Short mmCIF file of C-alpha atoms and ligand atoms in Angstrom, two decimals:
data_model
loop_
_atom_site.label_atom_id
_atom_site.label_comp_id
_atom_site.label_asym_id
_atom_site.label_seq_id
_atom_site.Cartn_x
_atom_site.Cartn_y
_atom_site.Cartn_z
CA UNK A 736 0.00 0.00 0.00
CA UNK A 737 2.66 2.55 0.84
CA UNK A 738 4.22 1.69 -2.51
CA UNK A 739 1.12 2.62 -4.42
CA UNK A 740 0.69 5.91 -2.62
CA UNK A 741 4.28 6.77 -3.17
CA UNK A 742 4.19 5.82 -6.83
CA UNK A 743 1.14 7.88 -7.57
CA UNK A 744 2.78 10.82 -5.91
CA UNK A 745 5.99 10.39 -7.86
CA UNK A 746 4.25 10.02 -11.20
CA UNK A 747 2.43 13.24 -10.60
CA UNK A 748 5.66 15.02 -9.85
CA UNK A 749 7.49 13.43 -12.74
CA UNK A 750 5.03 14.82 -15.24
CA UNK A 751 5.65 18.30 -13.93
CA UNK A 752 9.40 17.81 -13.91
CA UNK A 753 9.30 16.68 -17.52
CA UNK A 754 7.38 19.72 -18.58
CA UNK A 755 9.66 22.02 -16.66
CA UNK A 756 12.73 20.53 -18.31
CA UNK A 757 11.23 21.05 -21.71
CA UNK A 758 10.06 24.51 -20.91
CA UNK A 759 13.66 25.60 -20.47
CA UNK A 760 14.70 24.89 -23.99
CA UNK A 761 11.35 24.61 -25.62
CA UNK A 762 11.24 27.99 -27.32
CA UNK A 763 9.85 27.39 -30.77
CA UNK A 764 8.92 23.77 -30.02
CA UNK A 765 5.46 23.03 -31.36
CA UNK A 766 2.73 21.36 -29.34
CA UNK A 767 2.87 20.03 -25.82
CA UNK A 768 5.38 17.59 -24.38
CA UNK A 769 3.98 14.09 -23.90
CA UNK A 770 4.62 13.57 -20.17
CA UNK A 771 6.01 10.40 -18.64
CA UNK A 772 2.69 9.60 -16.97
CA UNK A 773 0.43 10.79 -19.76
CA UNK A 774 -2.49 8.96 -21.31
CA UNK A 775 -0.41 8.22 -24.42
CA UNK A 776 2.17 6.40 -22.28
CA UNK A 777 -0.54 4.37 -20.53
CA UNK A 778 -2.14 3.49 -23.87
CA UNK A 779 1.19 2.31 -25.31
CA UNK A 780 1.72 0.10 -22.25
CA UNK A 781 -1.82 -1.31 -22.45
CA UNK A 782 -1.17 -2.29 -26.09
CA UNK A 783 1.93 -4.26 -25.00
CA UNK A 784 0.13 -6.33 -22.37
CA UNK A 785 -0.99 -9.77 -23.57
CA UNK A 786 -4.09 -11.40 -22.10
CA UNK A 787 -3.26 -13.49 -19.04
CA UNK A 788 0.04 -11.71 -18.58
CA UNK A 789 2.51 -13.47 -16.28
CA UNK A 790 4.04 -11.45 -13.45
CA UNK A 791 7.71 -11.74 -12.53
CA UNK A 792 8.59 -10.17 -9.18
CA UNK A 793 12.01 -9.26 -7.90
CA UNK A 794 13.64 -7.03 -5.33
CA UNK A 795 16.80 -5.00 -5.62
CA UNK A 796 18.54 -3.69 -2.53
CA UNK A 797 21.29 -1.27 -3.51
CA UNK A 798 23.61 -0.73 -0.56
CA UNK A 799 27.16 0.02 0.51
CA UNK A 800 29.06 -3.22 0.97
CA UNK A 801 32.41 -4.95 0.62
CA UNK A 802 32.94 -7.36 -2.26
CA UNK A 803 35.80 -9.63 -3.24
CA UNK A 804 36.78 -8.94 -6.85
CA UNK A 805 39.12 -11.92 -6.94
CA UNK A 806 41.80 -11.66 -4.30
CA UNK A 807 41.10 -8.07 -3.44
CA UNK A 808 38.38 -6.75 -1.18
CA UNK A 809 36.87 -3.42 -2.16
CA UNK A 810 34.29 -1.21 -0.60
CA UNK A 811 31.62 -0.36 -3.09
CA UNK A 812 27.91 0.02 -3.75
CA UNK A 813 26.15 -3.06 -5.08
CA UNK A 814 22.72 -4.65 -5.57
CA UNK A 815 23.10 -6.98 -2.60
CA UNK A 816 26.31 -8.81 -1.70
CA UNK A 817 27.61 -9.51 -5.18
CA UNK A 818 28.82 -7.82 -8.33
CA UNK A 819 27.17 -8.13 -10.79
CA UNK A 820 23.77 -7.89 -9.11
CA UNK A 821 21.10 -10.62 -9.38
CA UNK A 822 20.32 -12.00 -12.81
CA UNK A 823 16.72 -11.09 -13.61
CA UNK A 824 14.89 -13.29 -16.06
CA UNK A 825 11.50 -13.02 -17.72
CA UNK A 826 9.76 -14.00 -20.94
CA UNK A 827 8.77 -11.52 -23.60
CA UNK A 828 5.34 -10.16 -22.70
CA UNK A 829 5.79 -10.68 -18.95
CA UNK A 830 5.12 -7.96 -16.44
CA UNK A 831 8.21 -7.20 -14.40
CA UNK A 832 7.54 -5.92 -10.91
CA UNK A 833 10.77 -4.89 -9.25
CA UNK A 834 10.83 -3.29 -5.84
CA UNK A 835 13.89 -1.18 -5.18
CA UNK A 836 14.74 -0.61 -1.52
CA UNK A 837 17.41 2.04 -1.51
CA UNK A 838 19.85 1.38 1.33
CA UNK A 839 22.54 3.56 -0.27
CA UNK A 840 23.70 6.73 1.48
CA UNK A 841 22.55 8.59 -1.65
CA UNK A 842 19.56 8.89 -3.93
CA UNK A 843 19.42 6.49 -6.85
CA UNK A 844 17.29 5.14 -9.72
CA UNK A 845 17.17 2.01 -11.86
CA UNK A 846 17.23 2.21 -15.64
CA UNK A 847 16.36 -0.83 -17.78
CA UNK A 848 18.90 -0.42 -20.52
CA UNK A 849 17.66 -1.30 -24.00
CA UNK A 850 14.04 -2.05 -23.15
CA UNK A 851 11.25 -0.37 -25.09
CA UNK A 852 9.26 -0.01 -21.90
CA UNK A 853 6.70 2.46 -20.59
CA UNK A 854 8.28 5.87 -20.23
CA UNK A 855 7.44 6.42 -16.56
CA UNK A 856 9.40 3.25 -15.64
CA UNK A 857 12.56 4.19 -17.57
CA UNK A 858 14.33 5.29 -14.40
CA UNK A 859 15.80 8.65 -15.36
CA UNK A 860 15.54 11.23 -12.57
CA UNK A 861 14.69 14.66 -13.92
CA UNK A 862 13.05 13.19 -17.03
CA UNK A 863 10.82 10.27 -16.02
CA UNK A 864 10.73 10.15 -12.22
CA UNK A 865 11.89 11.67 -8.98
CA UNK A 866 15.07 10.06 -7.65
CA UNK A 867 14.60 7.31 -5.06
CA UNK A 868 15.85 8.99 -1.90
CA UNK A 869 18.24 7.31 0.53
CA UNK A 870 16.10 4.93 2.58
CA UNK A 871 13.25 5.18 0.09
CA UNK A 872 11.44 2.61 -2.00
CA UNK A 873 10.19 2.57 -5.55
CA UNK A 874 8.33 -0.08 -7.46
CA UNK A 875 9.08 -0.48 -11.13
CA UNK A 876 6.36 -2.25 -13.07
CA UNK A 877 6.42 -2.65 -16.82
CA UNK A 878 5.94 -5.08 -19.67
CA UNK A 879 9.12 -6.44 -21.25
CA UNK A 880 8.16 -6.32 -24.89
CA UNK A 881 11.09 -7.87 -26.75
CA UNK A 882 13.30 -10.88 -26.05
CA UNK A 883 17.00 -10.29 -25.66
CA UNK A 884 19.98 -9.51 -23.45
CA UNK A 885 19.58 -6.31 -21.43
CA UNK A 886 20.98 -4.85 -18.24
CA UNK A 887 19.97 -2.55 -15.44
CA UNK A 888 21.90 0.19 -13.70
CA UNK A 889 21.32 3.51 -11.93
CA UNK A 890 20.79 6.65 -13.97
CA UNK A 891 22.16 8.79 -11.17
CA UNK A 892 25.57 10.42 -11.44
CA UNK A 893 28.40 7.96 -12.01
CA UNK A 894 26.87 5.23 -9.81
CA UNK A 895 27.12 2.77 -12.72
CA UNK A 896 30.91 2.84 -12.25
CA UNK A 897 30.49 1.34 -8.79
CA UNK A 898 29.20 -2.22 -8.52
CA UNK A 899 25.65 -1.22 -9.41
CA UNK A 900 24.74 -3.28 -12.46
CA UNK A 901 23.04 -6.54 -13.28
CA UNK A 902 21.77 -8.43 -16.32
CA UNK A 903 18.17 -8.81 -17.42
CA UNK A 904 17.49 -11.66 -19.83
CA UNK A 905 14.17 -11.65 -21.63
CA UNK A 906 13.58 -15.09 -23.12
CA UNK A 907 11.81 -15.73 -26.37
CA UNK A 908 9.00 -18.23 -25.71
CA UNK A 909 9.05 -19.30 -29.36
CA UNK A 910 12.78 -19.96 -29.49
CA UNK A 911 13.76 -23.58 -28.99
CA UNK A 912 16.97 -25.45 -28.37
CA UNK A 913 19.52 -23.89 -30.68
CA UNK A 914 22.11 -24.21 -27.92
CA UNK A 915 22.99 -26.59 -25.10
CA UNK A 916 24.08 -24.14 -22.42
CA UNK A 917 24.11 -20.44 -21.72
CA UNK A 918 26.68 -18.24 -19.98
CA UNK A 919 26.19 -14.63 -19.02
CA UNK A 920 29.42 -12.67 -19.35
CA UNK A 921 29.55 -9.17 -17.87
CA UNK A 922 32.57 -6.94 -18.53
CA UNK A 923 33.53 -4.02 -16.34
CA UNK A 924 36.28 -1.47 -15.69
CA UNK A 925 36.91 -1.14 -11.96
CA UNK A 926 38.20 1.65 -9.71
CA UNK A 927 35.83 1.84 -6.71
CA UNK A 928 37.39 1.05 -3.37
CA UNK A 929 40.97 1.08 -4.70
CA UNK A 930 41.76 4.45 -3.12
CA UNK A 931 39.07 6.49 -4.82
CA UNK A 932 35.44 6.33 -5.82
CA UNK A 933 34.01 7.11 -9.26
CA UNK A 934 32.83 10.42 -7.79
CA UNK A 935 36.45 11.23 -6.89
CA UNK A 936 37.51 10.39 -10.45
CA UNK A 937 34.80 12.64 -11.88
CA UNK A 938 35.76 15.45 -9.50
CA UNK A 939 39.38 15.24 -10.65
CA UNK A 940 38.38 15.21 -14.30
CA UNK A 941 36.14 18.24 -13.92
CA UNK A 942 38.73 20.09 -11.80
CA UNK A 943 41.02 20.10 -14.82
CA UNK A 944 41.11 23.58 -16.30
CA UNK A 945 42.40 24.75 -19.65
CA UNK A 946 45.98 26.01 -19.51
CA UNK A 947 48.32 27.43 -22.11
CA UNK A 948 49.93 24.11 -22.93
CA UNK A 949 46.53 22.63 -23.61
CA UNK A 950 47.18 19.79 -21.19
CA UNK A 951 44.76 21.21 -18.69
CA UNK A 952 45.11 19.83 -15.21
CA UNK A 953 46.07 16.45 -16.49
CA UNK A 954 49.63 16.61 -15.18
CA UNK A 955 48.05 16.90 -11.78
CA UNK A 956 46.14 13.72 -12.41
CA UNK A 957 49.40 11.85 -12.84
CA UNK A 958 50.86 13.01 -9.54
CA UNK A 959 47.72 13.41 -7.55
CA UNK A 960 47.61 10.03 -5.85
CA UNK A 961 45.52 8.29 -8.46
CA UNK A 962 46.17 5.01 -6.68
CA UNK A 963 47.30 2.86 -9.55
CA UNK A 964 45.64 4.82 -12.30
CA UNK A 965 48.08 5.82 -14.97
CA UNK A 966 46.67 9.21 -15.91
CA UNK A 967 44.00 10.53 -18.19
CA UNK A 968 43.22 10.84 -21.84
CA UNK A 969 46.57 11.13 -23.54
CA UNK A 970 48.00 7.95 -24.89
CA UNK A 971 44.86 5.83 -24.74
CA UNK A 972 44.63 5.32 -28.46
CA UNK A 973 43.12 2.50 -30.44
CA UNK A 974 43.56 1.77 -34.13
CA UNK A 975 39.84 0.96 -34.30
CA UNK A 976 38.43 3.68 -32.05
CA UNK A 977 40.91 6.56 -31.94
CA UNK A 978 40.77 8.13 -28.47
CA UNK A 979 39.72 5.11 -26.44
CA UNK A 980 38.95 6.53 -23.00
CA UNK A 981 39.70 9.07 -20.30
CA UNK A 982 40.49 6.75 -17.41
CA UNK A 983 43.22 4.16 -17.01
CA UNK A 984 41.56 1.72 -14.59
CA UNK A 985 43.48 -0.41 -12.12
CA UNK A 986 41.30 -3.50 -12.79
CA UNK A 987 39.11 -5.05 -15.46
CA UNK A 988 36.57 -7.70 -14.51
CA UNK A 989 34.55 -10.55 -15.98
CA UNK A 990 31.57 -11.35 -13.78
CA UNK A 991 33.08 -9.38 -10.93
CA UNK A 992 36.52 -11.05 -10.91
CA UNK A 993 40.04 -9.90 -11.75
CA UNK A 994 42.25 -12.05 -14.06
CA UNK A 995 44.37 -13.24 -11.11
CA UNK A 996 41.36 -15.14 -9.75
CA UNK A 997 38.96 -15.53 -12.66
CA UNK A 998 35.57 -17.20 -12.87
CA UNK A 999 35.48 -20.59 -14.57
CA UNK A 1000 32.72 -21.30 -17.08
CA UNK A 1001 32.30 -25.05 -17.34
CA UNK A 1002 30.99 -27.09 -20.26
CA UNK A 1003 31.60 -30.25 -22.23
CA UNK A 1004 33.49 -30.71 -25.50
CA UNK A 1005 31.23 -30.29 -28.53
CA UNK A 1006 28.57 -28.38 -26.61
CA UNK A 1007 27.03 -25.38 -28.27
CA UNK A 1008 27.05 -22.53 -25.79
CA UNK A 1009 25.28 -19.20 -26.04
CA UNK A 1010 27.23 -16.37 -24.47
CA UNK A 1011 25.29 -13.28 -23.49
CA UNK A 1012 27.93 -10.58 -23.29
CA UNK A 1013 27.30 -7.19 -21.67
CA UNK A 1014 29.76 -4.30 -21.46
CA UNK A 1015 28.84 -2.66 -18.16
CA UNK A 1016 32.02 -0.58 -18.18
CA UNK A 1017 31.88 3.18 -17.83
CA UNK A 1018 34.88 4.34 -19.89
CA UNK A 1019 36.21 1.20 -21.59
CA UNK A 1020 35.43 -0.62 -24.81
CA UNK A 1021 36.46 -4.28 -24.68
CA UNK A 1022 37.91 -6.46 -27.41
CA UNK A 1023 36.71 -9.97 -26.63
CA UNK A 1024 37.97 -13.31 -27.93
CA UNK A 1025 37.94 -16.95 -26.83
CA UNK A 1026 41.29 -18.64 -27.39
CA UNK A 1027 41.06 -21.58 -29.80
CA UNK A 1028 37.52 -20.75 -30.88
CA UNK A 1029 35.60 -18.66 -33.34
CA UNK A 1030 32.53 -16.73 -32.26
CA UNK A 1031 29.28 -16.81 -34.20
CA UNK A 1032 27.49 -13.54 -33.51
CA UNK A 1033 23.71 -14.04 -33.39
CA UNK A 1034 22.30 -10.97 -31.61
CA UNK A 1035 23.24 -7.39 -30.97
CA UNK A 1036 21.54 -5.33 -28.25
CA UNK A 1037 18.92 -8.06 -27.91
CA UNK A 1038 17.91 -8.22 -31.57
CA UNK A 1039 18.86 -11.03 -33.98
CA UNK A 1040 21.44 -10.53 -36.72
CA UNK A 1041 22.35 -12.73 -39.64
CA UNK A 1042 24.82 -15.07 -37.97
CA UNK A 1043 28.41 -14.19 -38.77
CA UNK A 1044 31.71 -15.69 -37.63
CA UNK A 1045 34.36 -13.56 -36.00
CA UNK A 1046 37.63 -14.06 -34.15
CA UNK A 1047 37.06 -11.09 -31.87
CA UNK A 1048 34.34 -8.59 -31.03
CA UNK A 1049 34.71 -4.93 -30.12
CA UNK A 1050 32.08 -3.98 -27.55
CA UNK A 1051 31.31 -0.41 -26.57
CA UNK A 1052 29.91 0.57 -23.17
CA UNK A 1053 26.21 -0.32 -23.05
CA UNK A 1054 26.40 -2.71 -26.02
CA UNK A 1055 25.41 -6.36 -25.73
CA UNK A 1056 26.21 -9.25 -28.05
CA UNK A 1057 25.03 -12.84 -28.04
CA UNK A 1058 27.41 -15.31 -29.63
CA UNK A 1059 27.44 -19.08 -30.13
CA UNK A 1060 30.58 -21.15 -29.65
CA UNK A 1061 31.13 -24.87 -30.09
CA UNK A 1062 33.41 -25.94 -27.28
CA UNK A 1063 36.74 -27.63 -27.91
CA UNK A 1064 38.32 -29.91 -25.32
CA UNK A 1065 40.50 -28.26 -22.68
CA UNK A 1066 40.89 -25.01 -20.78
CA UNK A 1067 40.64 -21.80 -22.79
CA UNK A 1068 41.00 -18.09 -22.03
CA UNK A 1069 37.99 -15.85 -22.61
CA UNK A 1070 39.79 -12.51 -22.76
CA UNK A 1071 38.30 -9.03 -22.85
CA UNK A 1072 41.14 -6.66 -23.53
CA UNK A 1073 40.63 -3.01 -22.56
CA UNK A 1074 40.73 -1.40 -26.01
CA UNK A 1075 43.48 1.20 -26.27
CA UNK A 1076 44.41 0.74 -22.61
CA UNK A 1077 46.71 -1.43 -20.53
CA UNK A 1078 45.05 -4.43 -18.99
CA UNK A 1079 42.42 -7.04 -19.60
CA UNK A 1080 39.62 -9.04 -18.08
CA UNK A 1081 39.63 -12.83 -18.09
CA UNK A 1082 37.40 -15.84 -17.56
CA UNK A 1083 38.43 -19.46 -17.96
CA UNK A 1084 36.35 -21.71 -20.20
CA UNK A 1085 36.85 -25.29 -19.12
CA UNK A 1086 35.59 -28.34 -21.03
CA UNK A 1087 38.44 -30.74 -20.24
CA UNK A 1088 41.84 -31.19 -18.69
CA UNK A 1089 44.64 -28.67 -18.93
CA UNK A 1090 46.31 -25.90 -17.01
CA UNK A 1091 44.30 -22.73 -16.55
CA UNK A 1092 45.62 -19.91 -18.74
CA UNK A 1093 47.80 -17.27 -17.02
CA UNK A 1094 46.31 -13.87 -16.13
CA UNK A 1095 48.19 -12.10 -18.94
CA UNK A 1096 47.37 -14.62 -21.68
CA UNK A 1097 46.84 -13.02 -25.08
CA UNK A 1098 45.06 -15.32 -27.54
CA UNK A 1099 45.95 -14.81 -31.20
CA UNK A 1100 42.25 -14.36 -32.02
CA UNK A 1101 42.35 -10.89 -30.42
CA UNK A 1102 44.33 -9.51 -33.36
CA UNK A 1103 42.54 -11.35 -36.15
CA UNK A 1104 39.16 -10.39 -37.59
CA UNK A 1105 37.52 -7.95 -35.15
CA UNK A 1106 33.83 -7.32 -35.61
CA UNK A 1107 31.88 -4.21 -34.51
CA UNK A 1108 28.15 -3.71 -34.11
CA UNK A 1109 28.21 -1.55 -37.23
CA UNK A 1110 29.40 -4.56 -39.29
CA UNK A 1111 26.25 -6.61 -38.67
CA UNK A 1112 23.12 -7.20 -40.76
CA UNK A 1113 19.69 -7.70 -39.18
CA UNK A 1114 17.58 -10.78 -39.81
CA UNK A 1115 14.65 -10.11 -42.13
CA UNK A 1116 12.22 -10.39 -39.23
CA UNK A 1117 13.68 -7.36 -37.45
CA UNK A 1118 14.90 -5.28 -40.38
CA UNK A 1119 13.43 -1.79 -40.11
CA UNK A 1120 10.84 -1.54 -42.92
CA UNK A 1121 11.65 1.02 -45.59
CA UNK A 1122 9.83 4.29 -45.07
CA UNK A 1123 10.51 7.88 -45.87
CA UNK A 1124 11.89 9.94 -43.03
CA UNK A 1125 9.49 12.44 -41.42
CA UNK A 1126 11.85 14.12 -38.98
CA UNK A 1127 15.65 14.33 -38.91
CA UNK A 1128 17.88 15.53 -36.11
CA UNK A 1129 21.60 16.15 -36.16
CA UNK A 1130 23.51 15.36 -32.98
CA UNK A 1131 26.87 17.04 -33.25
CA UNK A 1132 29.17 15.44 -30.67
CA UNK A 1133 31.74 17.80 -29.20
CA UNK A 1134 33.86 18.23 -26.12
CA UNK A 1135 37.16 18.80 -24.44
CA UNK A 1136 39.27 17.31 -21.67
CA UNK A 1137 40.11 20.64 -20.05
CA UNK A 1138 37.68 21.91 -19.08
CA UNK A 1139 36.09 18.47 -18.90
CA UNK A 1140 32.95 19.11 -20.87
CA UNK A 1141 31.08 16.99 -23.43
CA UNK A 1142 28.30 18.32 -25.59
CA UNK A 1143 25.54 17.53 -28.07
CA UNK A 1144 24.94 20.35 -30.55
CA UNK A 1145 27.27 22.57 -28.54
CA UNK A 1146 25.29 22.26 -25.30
CA UNK A 1147 25.60 20.28 -22.12
CA UNK A 1148 22.49 18.48 -20.87
CA UNK A 1149 21.33 21.29 -18.60
CA UNK A 1150 21.08 23.65 -21.58
CA UNK A 1151 20.26 21.12 -24.26
CA UNK A 1152 17.49 21.61 -26.79
CA UNK A 1153 15.21 18.53 -26.90
CA UNK A 1154 14.89 16.56 -30.12
CA UNK A 1155 11.20 16.90 -30.98
CA UNK A 1156 9.29 14.04 -32.58
CA UNK A 1157 5.67 13.06 -32.99
CA UNK A 1158 4.21 9.63 -32.38
CA UNK A 1159 4.02 7.60 -35.60
CA UNK A 1160 6.86 9.40 -37.33
CA UNK A 1161 9.88 7.80 -38.92
CA UNK A 1162 12.81 9.58 -37.31
CA UNK A 1163 16.43 9.83 -38.38
CA UNK A 1164 19.23 10.73 -35.99
CA UNK A 1165 22.53 11.76 -37.53
CA UNK A 1166 25.42 11.43 -35.06
CA UNK A 1167 28.28 13.67 -36.18
CA UNK A 1168 31.34 13.04 -34.06
CA UNK A 1169 33.56 16.13 -34.17
CA UNK A 1170 35.91 14.84 -31.47
CA UNK A 1171 38.96 12.58 -31.55
CA UNK A 1172 37.36 10.04 -29.20
CA UNK A 1173 34.75 7.38 -29.89
CA UNK A 1174 31.32 7.74 -28.27
CA UNK A 1175 28.89 4.82 -27.75
CA UNK A 1176 25.62 6.65 -28.35
CA UNK A 1177 22.52 5.25 -26.65
CA UNK A 1178 18.84 5.96 -27.22
CA UNK A 1179 16.32 5.04 -24.53
CA UNK A 1180 12.98 3.36 -25.21
CA UNK A 1181 13.62 2.41 -28.85
CA UNK A 1182 15.72 0.14 -31.02
CA UNK A 1183 16.98 1.91 -34.11
CA UNK A 1184 18.21 0.50 -37.40
CA UNK A 1185 21.65 1.63 -38.47
CA UNK A 1186 21.43 3.18 -41.94
CA UNK A 1187 21.49 1.74 -44.52
CA UNK A 1188 20.22 -1.70 -43.68
CA UNK A 1189 22.38 -2.22 -40.56
CA UNK A 1190 21.59 -4.05 -37.36
CA UNK A 1191 18.84 -3.10 -34.92
CA UNK A 1192 20.52 -1.60 -31.87
CA UNK A 1193 20.08 0.84 -29.01
CA UNK A 1194 23.76 1.64 -28.49
CA UNK A 1195 26.24 2.26 -31.30
CA UNK A 1196 29.90 3.20 -31.46
CA UNK A 1197 30.52 6.45 -33.33
CA UNK A 1198 34.18 6.80 -34.20
CA UNK A 1199 36.20 10.05 -34.26
CA UNK A 1200 35.07 12.38 -37.03
CA UNK A 1201 32.52 9.82 -38.22
CA UNK A 1202 28.95 10.60 -39.24
CA UNK A 1203 26.54 7.77 -38.52
CA UNK A 1204 22.81 7.71 -39.26
CA UNK A 1205 20.22 5.67 -37.44
CA UNK A 1206 16.48 5.44 -38.11
CA UNK A 1207 13.63 4.42 -35.86
CA UNK A 1208 9.88 4.37 -35.62
CA UNK A 1209 8.54 6.82 -33.03
CA UNK A 1210 6.20 4.28 -31.44
CA UNK A 1211 6.87 4.72 -27.73
CA UNK A 1212 5.60 8.06 -26.48
CA UNK A 1213 7.22 10.02 -23.68
CA UNK A 1214 10.46 11.80 -22.86
CA UNK A 1215 13.58 9.72 -23.50
CA UNK A 1216 17.20 10.26 -22.56
CA UNK A 1217 19.71 10.07 -25.41
CA UNK A 1218 23.35 10.12 -24.46
CA UNK A 1219 26.88 8.87 -24.69
CA UNK A 1220 27.29 5.68 -22.65
CA UNK A 1221 30.70 6.78 -21.47
CA UNK A 1222 29.17 7.57 -18.10
CA UNK A 1223 31.71 10.33 -17.43
CA UNK A 1224 30.85 11.97 -20.75
CA UNK A 1225 27.14 11.72 -20.01
CA UNK A 1226 27.66 13.23 -16.58
CA UNK A 1227 29.80 16.01 -18.09
CA UNK A 1228 26.97 16.97 -20.42
CA UNK A 1229 26.76 14.60 -23.40
CA UNK A 1230 23.05 13.94 -23.08
CA UNK A 1231 19.80 15.30 -24.44
CA UNK A 1232 16.11 14.36 -24.57
CA UNK A 1233 14.11 12.80 -27.35
CA UNK A 1234 10.84 14.59 -26.76
CA UNK A 1235 7.49 13.35 -28.06
CA UNK A 1236 5.15 16.25 -28.59
CA UNK A 1237 1.49 16.40 -29.50
CU1 C2O B 186 22.51 2.37 -19.90
CU2 C2O B 186 20.82 6.07 -20.25
O1 C2O B 186 21.68 4.22 -20.09
CU1 CU B 187 31.34 9.99 -25.11
#
């Protein structure tokens, strides 16, 4: 009962907050903003609900805790006692009812990354709800419309860069037995509890000021007790991505473990295993390969692609890939190398006898054929139907290290002009990266098709100086965050709102 009262109250406030946000930059915008709790949002949700809908209930308890990341104990914030948080699992069409009891010493929120869900459950404070205060409770309740591999994380500050993330798998009831086993593989870049928190890292980045030598305060970062972090920005270069990140992390993890004490994924020779791979990192793209094996990529961001073989996969923050592997006989390294950085994450795949690979193993597959999400082709079933574009928006990506500021169309989020659309329109977004870093751009509430004829995705790597177009059907009314999934970039301004208007 208290839940219901509280939720009603919050929804009322959220609608106002949404309107206020839009009012700031809405000069010249036609019509009225479609609020997070509006009739249009309720109608879209009602249309998603099948008769006799099954309910899946879960509880998340974000809190401060100590976790073992594989031979090192760190203080962090997590969903319970473990990192990653609990695996949530539902079938497409189910109603998810997730109670969040916030035991953190800070306000939080939970965002359901990649899901085309009802807007008022999208978990973005300031756009779709009030933050969940310390000690407070919020109940998320929404239909999971599409099968696939998703994840959840806070949309509050840089909390994602703590241990606050978990995987949500939405099963396809009509999919049968194309694999013998399934492993969930979550990649992360780790700093929390190693002498500084992500908030400390952000504070140091934003304290950097422009100076005559153009290096800003970055020299200070090198001497300022970064506790194992090698410095910022300069030097983190990738042949595939250009500028590859701002933060040189002390650790990289697979399923919460460092390479010195990795998780073991166990199977049998000849088994066909589906790997659901999630990059939950905040500032790191990972290049992933399984020694002695090829990967057959079957899904990207939850949606099926025409299966394609690859030696390695490059995975931006917020991207997910499902791959199939047929297991050999032995012990093999599953390596996720921090692209353009020093260090890697590791899991051991064991299907037979043999010594476990060393922590610094570097399988040859890592430097063979590397696939990106932009290389994939959708299956016919999910290909975006051809239609003429009704509304186009340019998103010019800009920014600088000193001052630490990242922008869309020259503005940080607080000053950003919303991207107006109307329900039913075909919309084109044109990402124009004018920086020398890559940005994994993420759209909430929708899955776009990469032009022309590319995969269906919700997060896509945009390389330095690249222009990339994506199209989608405006079929999910409300106010939706659109941002870089480098969480430090998003927090330093690289975010705007896709705004449905009447
Ligand atoms: Cu995982 Cu707004 O994002
Ligand atoms: Cu970015």
